[in-house]
Amino acid sequence: MELTRRDLLRTTGAAAVTLSLGTLQFGCRPEGDAGTSSAGVAAVPRELPPYRQWEDLYREQWVWDRVAKGTHTRVNCIASCSWNLFVKDGILWREEQNAIYEPSHPDVPDMNPRGCQKGNCYSALMYEPSRLKYPVRRAGARGSGSWNRLTWDEALTQVADTLLDVALRDGPDCIIYDHGTTNIDFGTGTAAEIRFFNLLGATVMDSWAGVGDLPMGAIQTWGNFNADGSSDDWFNADYLLIWIANPSYTRIPDAHFMWEARYRGATVVSIAPDYNASSIHADLWLNPRLGSDAALGLAMAQVIIGEQLFKPEYVREQTDLPLLVRTDTGRYLRQSDVRAGGKDDVFFFWDEASGKLAEAPGTQGHRSQTLRLGALRPALHGTFSVTLADGQVIQVRPLLDVLAAHLEQYTPERAASTTGVAPAVVRRVARGLAAAKTGMIFASWGACKHYHSDLAQRAMCLLMALTGNQGTRGGGIRPGAWYSVDAMNEISSEVEIPFYQRWLARLYQPSARDYEGFMDYMTRTRPFTATLPFLYVHGGLKQAADRPDFNDPALPRPVAEYVREATEKGWLRVCPPADRPPRVYFYTGMNPLRRWPAPQVVREHLWPKLELIVNVNFRMSSTGLESDVLLPAAGYYEKVGLKYPQSLVPYVIFGDRAVDPLGESKSEFEVFGLLARKLQERARARGVKPFTDHYGLTRDYATFYDKYVLGGWLDPAQEEQAMDRVIRSSSVTKGFGWHDAQTRGALPIQSYGHYGPHNSICSDFKAGDTVYPQQWFVEKKQPWPTLTGRQQFLIDHPWYVEMGEALPVHKPPPTAGGNYPLRLSGGHTRWSVHGMWRDQRHLLRLQRGEPVMYMNVDDARQRGLGNHDRARVFNDVGTFVIRVKPSPSVQPGEVIIYHAWENFQFPGWTQSQVAVPSPWKPLHLAGGYGHVRYRMFGAAPSHGPRGTTVEVERA
Ligand code: SF4
């Protein structure tokens, strides 16, 4: 048997070769055989590999045909890193970090080298057996594992015909498009697929909250949430709280700035129930009980207010704490209270300068849209009498006084029984934070996955506001943000933006409030739906969501009652509605039956309604196995790409087509272009006429492709041309073109791009400095996009009042799962980015090699469980089996599973999400109140997998 090197690598994977030397020697000619040479590849016939010993193979890794630039374009790793990709004989051999980053400022370290171990073995993953290379359609029942290979034409024809069938019979909104969060770039590929589904009129899934990543507490306080800067700005922090986070796992290319900040004297505090990989770098570790973070934050706030450690000028200008609150109702004093016909969105201070009531500028309804106080000096303390419009005299107090009284229930001594943290430690941290020049809280997406995460985040926001840190260099909470690639909208938008409007948009700088209003418009006029309400209506999750014992016991009404009211008032809209079930589920990259709560329930209720389930993906996933048609996507190194520009690195990172797509795989840009062409062809062949969809929009599928290609520049065969246009016409990359991107791999940003669903940085671009968010509000004095125009801590919406959450409070986590003694928690894993690398063989060797649950040693011992034993984990919702790793770093009562193991890696293919009901907080359906309302990516009930109650026994 003779193998060419190309055959060998394609069948076993380049990485596997180095691990299988015996096989290699067996397959090659014996040493000394004629025709072999150690002189180099050129002297050797290509079909006869020159390798005789493992050293030859090793040395060959350093000889290549070309070096291309690349990155992991569509993976959701919250980073962007440029790589050199080494290519030989059409095989991607290896990658190496591309160290091209300049320091942002002379006083901060540079970003070199950027990368992680996942990225560093993508060259192995792309050749592994999980790779999809040909279009296939299932031959047996869903999940049977039986597939028939299709030609691309057959696959596209079958898919296009079903899309037309459903759109014409049920309405195009019965086609669900879900790009999730795991497979998006900000370049031509994602934009093209969004354009396809927008033109089709399909329902677009808003999955931000559906993956449990939406920082609702930040939205409730600031009116938006995607506010972050560059990671080198972490170096500017003097006091850094790493709270419900583990950047050593989740921010591998960036975490070093936190540890390096300690060289300039910064204090780093880790706040986590477990002693994790980031805690080891901290000066101090606080281990509150799971789900008690709000109580801890409020205890620190109590110290800061009680000891008068807050920054009064910042508080006066940037927060609602000076606004007057009625002592009789606990609500803000409004203009409508004191004047007949007055507004509900104009509020008051007590002005110490004049000794009178004064309207606060910058509120939603105020004529003056600035936070500048001028001669006003709002009182922070006192009780004042006010005469209402009906002649009644009432008492009012600044919110700060009301809050101080409220926080008396959270003194460090009182909070200690909830948190388990010693009062002296709480005081030490509160005082340290208040005394620091700049203070920062790193609490990212993982801090959004608890039922009451919003309360913890509101407490964190309060700490940052009291200490004057939010919106400052090196300060504030940093949930995450992306620089916008403006031209992506040109592609994805269904409506072609007229030339003059594009120019007007460049001249007029809308405020954050204007932009949020635009999100409302988009949400109202298009089929757009949030994941969990969708699954509540169509996916069988109503049963778990409605269970009172899975929810906050303090809820005054059943969940279903809140759903009914929110629906009636138009705060909640599910597309398609309950009487028109979804018929097609078309997803790209993401892996819903691994990630959604109680996937076995969704599989039972949603799957039978679907006539067609299509996945475009480069690899087989747990959900792919349960789908109907798989369309193979080119891998990250096989297509032109633009990695989403996460704000942590002030560069836009690009990927080139270093090698040809494997098998018959194609880039998403090409796939959706071809599908658009096929849809038009089939519509014409079937004589499809224009019609009006359920949202009043005309759909003409007979001209679908003509419209799709935007006058020709979106030609599916010309992706580089499209990418060049995107780069040239986006403010973030202005002055550059595709050739620059292709040869350098990374372009320094030229702006932060426009405000949008991924970008509420709200700062003006400044070259030669680190990036920090929210300067528009703090430095330029623009109002925050909240009802009061300030960071808002009192939300006197009737639902917030009735649920006891008008002010930030602590509430214990509900017993979601039933009455069981342990709490199942988790985190983003170190060894994969979501499910993408979960079964990658090199990375499996760095861990247990199969799903594992960390458990406190005493809890394990009490249950007779030792290291690597198999345990059955169960509750009222589901049961699964997993290996146990007893660890002293885990708190008693907590068990931890780092996420994204594929279903097929568990015994019986039953994964850990089967026990996660993830009831959602009905409060998050509230609307009709300033910034408290659903809009695209702007608010929704969250997937809250953390804190599920379970019991564990030997399997
Ligand atoms: Fe960087 Fe993400 Fe690639 Fe890792 S996977 S090297 S963090 S871009």
Short mmCIF file of N, CA, C and O in Angstrom, two decimals, residues 807-916:
data_model
loop_
_atom_site.label_atom_id
_atom_site.label_comp_id
_atom_site.label_asym_id
_atom_site.label_seq_id
_atom_site.Cartn_x
_atom_site.Cartn_y
_atom_site.Cartn_z
N LEU A 807 -35.80 48.92 43.85
CA LEU A 807 -34.39 49.19 44.18
C LEU A 807 -33.64 47.86 44.13
O LEU A 807 -34.25 46.80 44.31
N PRO A 808 -32.33 47.90 43.92
CA PRO A 808 -31.59 46.63 43.92
C PRO A 808 -31.71 45.93 45.27
O PRO A 808 -31.55 46.57 46.33
N VAL A 809 -31.99 44.65 45.23
CA VAL A 809 -32.11 43.85 46.46
C VAL A 809 -31.38 42.53 46.22
O VAL A 809 -30.97 42.22 45.10
N HIS A 810 -31.24 41.76 47.29
CA HIS A 810 -30.80 40.37 47.12
C HIS A 810 -32.02 39.47 47.21
O HIS A 810 -32.88 39.67 48.07
N LYS A 811 -32.10 38.50 46.32
CA LYS A 811 -33.11 37.44 46.44
C LYS A 811 -32.41 36.10 46.29
O LYS A 811 -31.51 35.97 45.44
N PRO A 812 -32.78 35.12 47.08
CA PRO A 812 -32.11 33.82 46.95
C PRO A 812 -32.46 33.16 45.62
O PRO A 812 -33.56 33.39 45.10
N PRO A 813 -31.55 32.37 45.07
CA PRO A 813 -31.88 31.69 43.80
C PRO A 813 -33.05 30.73 44.02
O PRO A 813 -33.13 30.09 45.07
N PRO A 814 -33.95 30.64 43.04
CA PRO A 814 -35.08 29.70 43.19
C PRO A 814 -34.61 28.26 43.10
O PRO A 814 -33.49 27.99 42.65
N THR A 815 -35.48 27.35 43.51
CA THR A 815 -35.12 25.93 43.45
C THR A 815 -35.51 25.37 42.08
O THR A 815 -36.38 24.50 41.97
N ALA A 816 -34.88 25.91 41.06
CA ALA A 816 -35.15 25.45 39.69
C ALA A 816 -34.58 24.05 39.54
O ALA A 816 -33.37 23.87 39.55
N GLY A 817 -35.44 23.07 39.40
CA GLY A 817 -35.02 21.67 39.33
C GLY A 817 -35.73 20.84 40.38
O GLY A 817 -35.86 19.63 40.23
N GLY A 818 -36.19 21.49 41.44
CA GLY A 818 -36.89 20.79 42.50
C GLY A 818 -36.15 20.91 43.83
O GLY A 818 -35.18 21.65 43.95
N ASN A 819 -36.60 20.14 44.78
CA ASN A 819 -36.07 20.25 46.14
C ASN A 819 -34.88 19.31 46.32
O ASN A 819 -35.02 18.20 46.82
N TYR A 820 -33.71 19.78 45.90
CA TYR A 820 -32.49 18.96 45.96
C TYR A 820 -31.37 19.78 46.60
O TYR A 820 -31.36 21.01 46.52
N PRO A 821 -30.38 19.10 47.19
CA PRO A 821 -29.43 19.82 48.06
C PRO A 821 -28.28 20.51 47.35
O PRO A 821 -27.64 21.39 47.93
N LEU A 822 -27.96 20.14 46.13
CA LEU A 822 -26.79 20.70 45.47
C LEU A 822 -27.20 21.70 44.39
O LEU A 822 -28.30 21.60 43.84
N ARG A 823 -26.30 22.63 44.09
CA ARG A 823 -26.55 23.61 43.03
C ARG A 823 -25.56 23.36 41.89
O ARG A 823 -24.34 23.40 42.10
N LEU A 824 -26.10 23.13 40.71
CA LEU A 824 -25.27 22.90 39.53
C LEU A 824 -24.87 24.24 38.93
O LEU A 824 -25.72 25.06 38.61
N SER A 825 -23.57 24.44 38.83
CA SER A 825 -23.08 25.68 38.24
C SER A 825 -22.14 25.33 37.08
O SER A 825 -22.03 24.18 36.69
N GLY A 826 -21.47 26.33 36.56
CA GLY A 826 -20.58 26.04 35.43
C GLY A 826 -19.80 27.26 35.02
O GLY A 826 -19.72 28.25 35.76
N GLY A 827 -19.23 27.19 33.86
CA GLY A 827 -18.46 28.30 33.33
C GLY A 827 -18.05 27.98 31.92
O GLY A 827 -18.18 26.83 31.47
N HIS A 828 -17.57 29.01 31.21
CA HIS A 828 -17.01 28.74 29.89
C HIS A 828 -15.73 27.93 30.09
O HIS A 828 -14.97 28.18 31.01
N THR A 829 -15.52 27.01 29.20
CA THR A 829 -14.40 26.10 29.39
C THR A 829 -13.10 26.70 28.87
O THR A 829 -13.10 27.60 28.02
N ARG A 830 -12.00 26.19 29.38
CA ARG A 830 -10.69 26.62 28.90
C ARG A 830 -10.32 25.91 27.60
O ARG A 830 -9.58 26.43 26.79
N TRP A 831 -10.88 24.71 27.37
CA TRP A 831 -10.35 23.83 26.32
C TRP A 831 -11.21 23.79 25.06
O TRP A 831 -11.02 22.94 24.21
N SER A 832 -12.17 24.68 24.97
CA SER A 832 -12.97 24.75 23.75
C SER A 832 -13.59 26.14 23.69
O SER A 832 -13.61 26.86 24.70
N VAL A 833 -14.07 26.52 22.52
CA VAL A 833 -14.93 27.70 22.43
C VAL A 833 -16.32 27.14 22.13
O VAL A 833 -16.57 26.62 21.04
N HIS A 834 -17.17 27.18 23.13
CA HIS A 834 -18.45 26.49 23.08
C HIS A 834 -18.19 25.03 22.63
O HIS A 834 -17.23 24.43 23.09
N GLY A 835 -19.02 24.51 21.72
CA GLY A 835 -18.83 23.10 21.37
C GLY A 835 -17.78 22.84 20.31
O GLY A 835 -17.45 21.69 20.02
N MET A 836 -17.22 23.92 19.73
CA MET A 836 -16.41 23.76 18.51
C MET A 836 -15.21 22.83 18.68
O MET A 836 -14.89 22.06 17.78
N TRP A 837 -14.50 22.96 19.79
CA TRP A 837 -13.28 22.15 19.98
C TRP A 837 -13.52 21.05 21.03
O TRP A 837 -12.59 20.46 21.51
N ARG A 838 -14.77 20.84 21.43
CA ARG A 838 -15.02 19.97 22.58
C ARG A 838 -14.55 18.53 22.35
O ARG A 838 -14.19 17.82 23.28
N ASP A 839 -14.58 18.10 21.09
CA ASP A 839 -14.13 16.73 20.82
C ASP A 839 -12.80 16.73 20.08
O ASP A 839 -12.45 15.74 19.42
N GLN A 840 -12.04 17.82 20.20
CA GLN A 840 -10.74 17.89 19.50
C GLN A 840 -9.72 17.06 20.29
O GLN A 840 -9.55 17.24 21.49
N ARG A 841 -9.05 16.18 19.60
CA ARG A 841 -8.27 15.15 20.30
C ARG A 841 -7.09 15.72 21.09
O ARG A 841 -6.78 15.22 22.16
N HIS A 842 -6.40 16.74 20.58
CA HIS A 842 -5.27 17.27 21.35
C HIS A 842 -5.75 17.90 22.64
O HIS A 842 -5.14 17.74 23.70
N LEU A 843 -6.86 18.64 22.54
CA LEU A 843 -7.34 19.34 23.73
C LEU A 843 -7.95 18.37 24.74
O LEU A 843 -7.87 18.59 25.95
N LEU A 844 -8.53 17.28 24.25
CA LEU A 844 -9.06 16.28 25.18
C LEU A 844 -7.93 15.67 26.02
O LEU A 844 -8.13 15.29 27.16
N ARG A 845 -6.73 15.63 25.44
CA ARG A 845 -5.60 15.07 26.19
C ARG A 845 -5.16 15.97 27.33
O ARG A 845 -4.43 15.55 28.22
N LEU A 846 -5.55 17.24 27.29
CA LEU A 846 -5.16 18.17 28.35
C LEU A 846 -6.13 18.15 29.52
O LEU A 846 -5.98 18.88 30.49
N GLN A 847 -7.20 17.38 29.41
CA GLN A 847 -8.19 17.33 30.48
C GLN A 847 -8.57 15.87 30.71
O GLN A 847 -7.76 14.99 30.49
N ARG A 848 -9.76 15.62 31.15
CA ARG A 848 -10.13 14.24 31.46
C ARG A 848 -10.46 13.41 30.22
O ARG A 848 -10.65 12.21 30.32
N GLY A 849 -10.68 14.08 29.11
CA GLY A 849 -10.99 13.33 27.90
C GLY A 849 -12.45 13.01 27.74
O GLY A 849 -12.86 12.43 26.73
N GLU A 850 -13.25 13.34 28.71
CA GLU A 850 -14.69 13.12 28.63
C GLU A 850 -15.35 14.06 29.65
O GLU A 850 -14.67 14.64 30.49
N PRO A 851 -16.66 14.22 29.59
CA PRO A 851 -17.31 15.18 30.50
C PRO A 851 -17.00 14.87 31.96
O PRO A 851 -16.97 13.71 32.38
N VAL A 852 -16.79 15.95 32.71
CA VAL A 852 -16.40 15.80 34.11
C VAL A 852 -17.10 16.86 34.95
O VAL A 852 -17.35 17.96 34.47
N MET A 853 -17.41 16.50 36.16
CA MET A 853 -18.08 17.43 37.09
C MET A 853 -17.19 17.61 38.32
O MET A 853 -16.78 16.62 38.94
N TYR A 854 -16.89 18.84 38.65
CA TYR A 854 -16.09 19.14 39.83
C TYR A 854 -17.02 19.23 41.04
O TYR A 854 -18.10 19.81 40.96
N MET A 855 -16.54 18.70 42.15
CA MET A 855 -17.42 18.58 43.32
C MET A 855 -16.58 18.72 44.57
O MET A 855 -15.44 18.24 44.61
N ASN A 856 -17.13 19.33 45.58
CA ASN A 856 -16.41 19.48 46.83
C ASN A 856 -16.05 18.09 47.38
O ASN A 856 -16.86 17.16 47.32
N VAL A 857 -14.87 17.99 47.97
CA VAL A 857 -14.40 16.66 48.42
C VAL A 857 -15.32 16.07 49.48
O VAL A 857 -15.57 14.85 49.50
N ASP A 858 -15.82 16.89 50.39
CA ASP A 858 -16.70 16.35 51.44
C ASP A 858 -18.02 15.88 50.86
O ASP A 858 -18.55 14.83 51.24
N ASP A 859 -18.57 16.69 49.95
CA ASP A 859 -19.83 16.28 49.31
C ASP A 859 -19.65 14.96 48.56
O ASP A 859 -20.53 14.09 48.58
N ALA A 860 -18.49 14.81 47.90
CA ALA A 860 -18.23 13.56 47.17
C ALA A 860 -18.10 12.40 48.14
O ALA A 860 -18.68 11.32 47.94
N ARG A 861 -17.33 12.63 49.20
CA ARG A 861 -17.10 11.55 50.17
C ARG A 861 -18.42 11.09 50.79
O ARG A 861 -18.68 9.89 50.93
N GLN A 862 -19.27 12.06 51.15
CA GLN A 862 -20.56 11.70 51.75
C GLN A 862 -21.41 10.82 50.83
O GLN A 862 -22.26 10.07 51.26
N ARG A 863 -21.16 10.94 49.54
CA ARG A 863 -21.95 10.16 48.57
C ARG A 863 -21.17 8.95 48.06
O ARG A 863 -21.58 8.32 47.07
N GLY A 864 -20.05 8.68 48.71
CA GLY A 864 -19.25 7.51 48.32
C GLY A 864 -18.60 7.64 46.96
O GLY A 864 -18.36 6.64 46.28
N LEU A 865 -18.31 8.88 46.54
CA LEU A 865 -17.76 9.10 45.21
C LEU A 865 -16.27 9.44 45.30
O LEU A 865 -15.87 10.31 46.08
N GLY A 866 -15.46 8.74 44.52
CA GLY A 866 -14.03 9.02 44.46
C GLY A 866 -13.67 9.60 43.11
O GLY A 866 -14.52 9.74 42.21
N ASN A 867 -12.39 9.88 42.97
CA ASN A 867 -11.89 10.49 41.74
C ASN A 867 -12.20 9.64 40.51
O ASN A 867 -11.90 8.45 40.48
N HIS A 868 -12.81 10.25 39.53
CA HIS A 868 -13.13 9.65 38.23
C HIS A 868 -14.25 8.61 38.30
O HIS A 868 -14.50 7.89 37.34
N ASP A 869 -14.93 8.53 39.44
CA ASP A 869 -16.11 7.65 39.49
C ASP A 869 -17.20 8.23 38.59
O ASP A 869 -17.26 9.43 38.34
N ARG A 870 -18.08 7.35 38.19
CA ARG A 870 -19.24 7.79 37.42
C ARG A 870 -20.37 8.12 38.40
O ARG A 870 -20.67 7.33 39.30
N ALA A 871 -21.01 9.26 38.19
CA ALA A 871 -22.11 9.67 39.07
C ALA A 871 -23.36 9.91 38.23
O ALA A 871 -23.28 10.35 37.08
N ARG A 872 -24.50 9.64 38.84
CA ARG A 872 -25.79 9.98 38.23
C ARG A 872 -26.23 11.31 38.84
O ARG A 872 -26.27 11.44 40.07
N VAL A 873 -26.52 12.26 38.01
CA VAL A 873 -26.98 13.57 38.47
C VAL A 873 -28.45 13.68 38.08
O VAL A 873 -28.80 13.41 36.92
N PHE A 874 -29.30 14.06 39.02
CA PHE A 874 -30.73 14.05 38.69
C PHE A 874 -31.49 15.14 39.45
O PHE A 874 -31.03 15.65 40.47
N ASN A 875 -32.63 15.46 38.91
CA ASN A 875 -33.61 16.34 39.56
C ASN A 875 -34.97 16.06 38.93
O ASN A 875 -35.14 15.03 38.26
N ASP A 876 -35.94 16.97 39.13
CA ASP A 876 -37.29 16.71 38.61
C ASP A 876 -37.36 16.75 37.09
O ASP A 876 -38.36 16.35 36.50
N VAL A 877 -36.33 17.29 36.46
CA VAL A 877 -36.41 17.56 35.03
C VAL A 877 -35.69 16.50 34.20
O VAL A 877 -36.17 16.11 33.13
N GLY A 878 -34.55 16.02 34.68
CA GLY A 878 -33.78 15.06 33.88
C GLY A 878 -32.67 14.41 34.67
O GLY A 878 -32.37 14.79 35.81
N THR A 879 -32.02 13.44 34.04
CA THR A 879 -30.94 12.66 34.65
C THR A 879 -29.83 12.46 33.63
O THR A 879 -30.11 12.22 32.46
N PHE A 880 -28.58 12.58 34.08
CA PHE A 880 -27.46 12.27 33.20
C PHE A 880 -26.33 11.67 34.03
O PHE A 880 -26.34 11.75 35.27
N VAL A 881 -25.38 11.07 33.35
CA VAL A 881 -24.26 10.40 34.02
C VAL A 881 -22.97 11.08 33.60
O VAL A 881 -22.78 11.40 32.42
N ILE A 882 -22.07 11.26 34.58
CA ILE A 882 -20.85 12.01 34.30
C ILE A 882 -19.75 11.58 35.28
O ILE A 882 -20.05 11.09 36.38
N ARG A 883 -18.49 11.76 34.88
CA ARG A 883 -17.37 11.49 35.79
C ARG A 883 -17.29 12.59 36.85
O ARG A 883 -17.64 13.74 36.59
N VAL A 884 -16.76 12.23 38.01
CA VAL A 884 -16.63 13.19 39.10
C VAL A 884 -15.17 13.47 39.38
O VAL A 884 -14.34 12.57 39.36
N LYS A 885 -14.88 14.74 39.60
CA LYS A 885 -13.55 15.10 40.08
C LYS A 885 -13.71 15.82 41.42
O LYS A 885 -14.06 17.00 41.44
N PRO A 886 -13.49 15.14 42.55
CA PRO A 886 -13.56 15.82 43.85
C PRO A 886 -12.44 16.86 43.94
O PRO A 886 -11.30 16.58 43.56
N SER A 887 -12.80 18.05 44.41
CA SER A 887 -11.81 19.12 44.43
C SER A 887 -12.04 20.03 45.62
O SER A 887 -13.16 20.49 45.85
N PRO A 888 -10.97 20.33 46.36
CA PRO A 888 -11.14 21.25 47.50
C PRO A 888 -11.40 22.68 47.05
O PRO A 888 -11.77 23.52 47.87
N SER A 889 -11.23 22.97 45.76
CA SER A 889 -11.46 24.34 45.31
C SER A 889 -12.94 24.65 45.11
O SER A 889 -13.32 25.79 44.88
N VAL A 890 -13.78 23.64 45.22
CA VAL A 890 -15.22 23.85 45.02
C VAL A 890 -15.92 23.99 46.36
O VAL A 890 -15.62 23.24 47.30
N GLN A 891 -16.84 24.94 46.43
CA GLN A 891 -17.57 25.14 47.69
C GLN A 891 -18.49 23.96 47.99
O GLN A 891 -19.07 23.40 47.07
N PRO A 892 -18.69 23.65 49.27
CA PRO A 892 -19.70 22.65 49.60
C PRO A 892 -21.06 23.09 49.06
O PRO A 892 -21.40 24.27 49.07
N GLY A 893 -21.79 22.14 48.55
CA GLY A 893 -23.13 22.45 48.04
C GLY A 893 -23.17 22.83 46.59
O GLY A 893 -24.24 23.01 46.02
N GLU A 894 -21.98 22.98 45.97
CA GLU A 894 -21.93 23.40 44.57
C GLU A 894 -21.30 22.28 43.74
O GLU A 894 -20.37 21.61 44.20
N VAL A 895 -21.79 22.06 42.54
CA VAL A 895 -21.10 21.18 41.58
C VAL A 895 -20.92 21.98 40.29
O VAL A 895 -21.77 22.80 39.93
N ILE A 896 -19.79 21.78 39.62
CA ILE A 896 -19.45 22.62 38.46
C ILE A 896 -19.19 21.75 37.24
O ILE A 896 -18.39 20.80 37.31
N ILE A 897 -19.86 22.09 36.15
CA ILE A 897 -19.54 21.46 34.86
C ILE A 897 -19.20 22.58 33.89
O ILE A 897 -20.06 23.42 33.59
N TYR A 898 -17.95 22.61 33.43
CA TYR A 898 -17.61 23.59 32.39
C TYR A 898 -18.32 23.17 31.12
O TYR A 898 -18.44 21.99 30.82
N HIS A 899 -18.79 24.14 30.37
CA HIS A 899 -19.87 23.90 29.41
C HIS A 899 -19.42 23.26 28.08
O HIS A 899 -18.24 23.07 27.83
N ALA A 900 -20.45 22.99 27.32
CA ALA A 900 -20.35 22.72 25.88
C ALA A 900 -19.85 21.33 25.51
O ALA A 900 -19.39 21.13 24.40
N TRP A 901 -19.91 20.38 26.45
CA TRP A 901 -19.70 18.99 26.01
C TRP A 901 -20.81 18.64 25.05
O TRP A 901 -21.97 19.00 25.24
N GLU A 902 -20.46 17.91 24.00
CA GLU A 902 -21.48 17.48 23.04
C GLU A 902 -22.30 16.34 23.65
O GLU A 902 -21.80 15.54 24.45
N ASN A 903 -23.54 16.26 23.22
CA ASN A 903 -24.43 15.20 23.73
C ASN A 903 -23.79 13.82 23.59
O ASN A 903 -23.88 12.98 24.48
N PHE A 904 -23.12 13.60 22.44
CA PHE A 904 -22.61 12.26 22.16
C PHE A 904 -21.38 11.91 22.98
O PHE A 904 -20.85 10.80 22.88
N GLN A 905 -20.92 12.84 23.82
CA GLN A 905 -19.78 12.52 24.69
C GLN A 905 -20.23 11.96 26.03
O GLN A 905 -19.40 11.57 26.85
N PHE A 906 -21.54 11.96 26.28
CA PHE A 906 -22.08 11.42 27.53
C PHE A 906 -22.59 10.00 27.31
O PHE A 906 -23.03 9.66 26.20
N PRO A 907 -22.59 9.19 28.36
CA PRO A 907 -23.21 7.86 28.23
C PRO A 907 -24.67 8.01 27.78
O PRO A 907 -25.41 8.85 28.32
N GLY A 908 -25.05 7.24 26.81
CA GLY A 908 -26.43 7.30 26.31
C GLY A 908 -26.74 8.60 25.58
O GLY A 908 -27.90 8.89 25.30
N TRP A 909 -25.70 9.39 25.29
CA TRP A 909 -25.86 10.66 24.58
C TRP A 909 -26.82 11.61 25.33
O TRP A 909 -27.51 12.42 24.73
N THR A 910 -26.86 11.48 26.64
CA THR A 910 -27.74 12.33 27.44
C THR A 910 -26.87 13.33 28.19
O THR A 910 -26.15 12.97 29.12
N GLN A 911 -26.94 14.57 27.79
CA GLN A 911 -26.01 15.57 28.32
C GLN A 911 -26.60 16.34 29.49
O GLN A 911 -27.78 16.20 29.84
N SER A 912 -25.80 17.20 30.09
CA SER A 912 -26.16 17.82 31.36
C SER A 912 -27.31 18.83 31.26
O SER A 912 -28.00 19.09 32.25
N GLN A 913 -27.57 19.38 30.08
CA GLN A 913 -28.66 20.35 29.97
C GLN A 913 -30.04 19.70 30.19
O GLN A 913 -31.02 20.40 30.37
N VAL A 914 -30.09 18.39 30.14
CA VAL A 914 -31.40 17.74 30.31
C VAL A 914 -31.96 17.99 31.71
O VAL A 914 -33.15 17.84 31.93
N ALA A 915 -31.09 18.38 32.65
CA ALA A 915 -31.56 18.64 34.01
C ALA A 915 -31.75 20.13 34.27
O ALA A 915 -31.98 20.54 35.40
N VAL A 916 -31.62 20.94 33.22
CA VAL A 916 -31.66 22.40 33.39
C VAL A 916 -32.97 22.96 32.84
O VAL A 916 -33.13 23.09 31.63
#
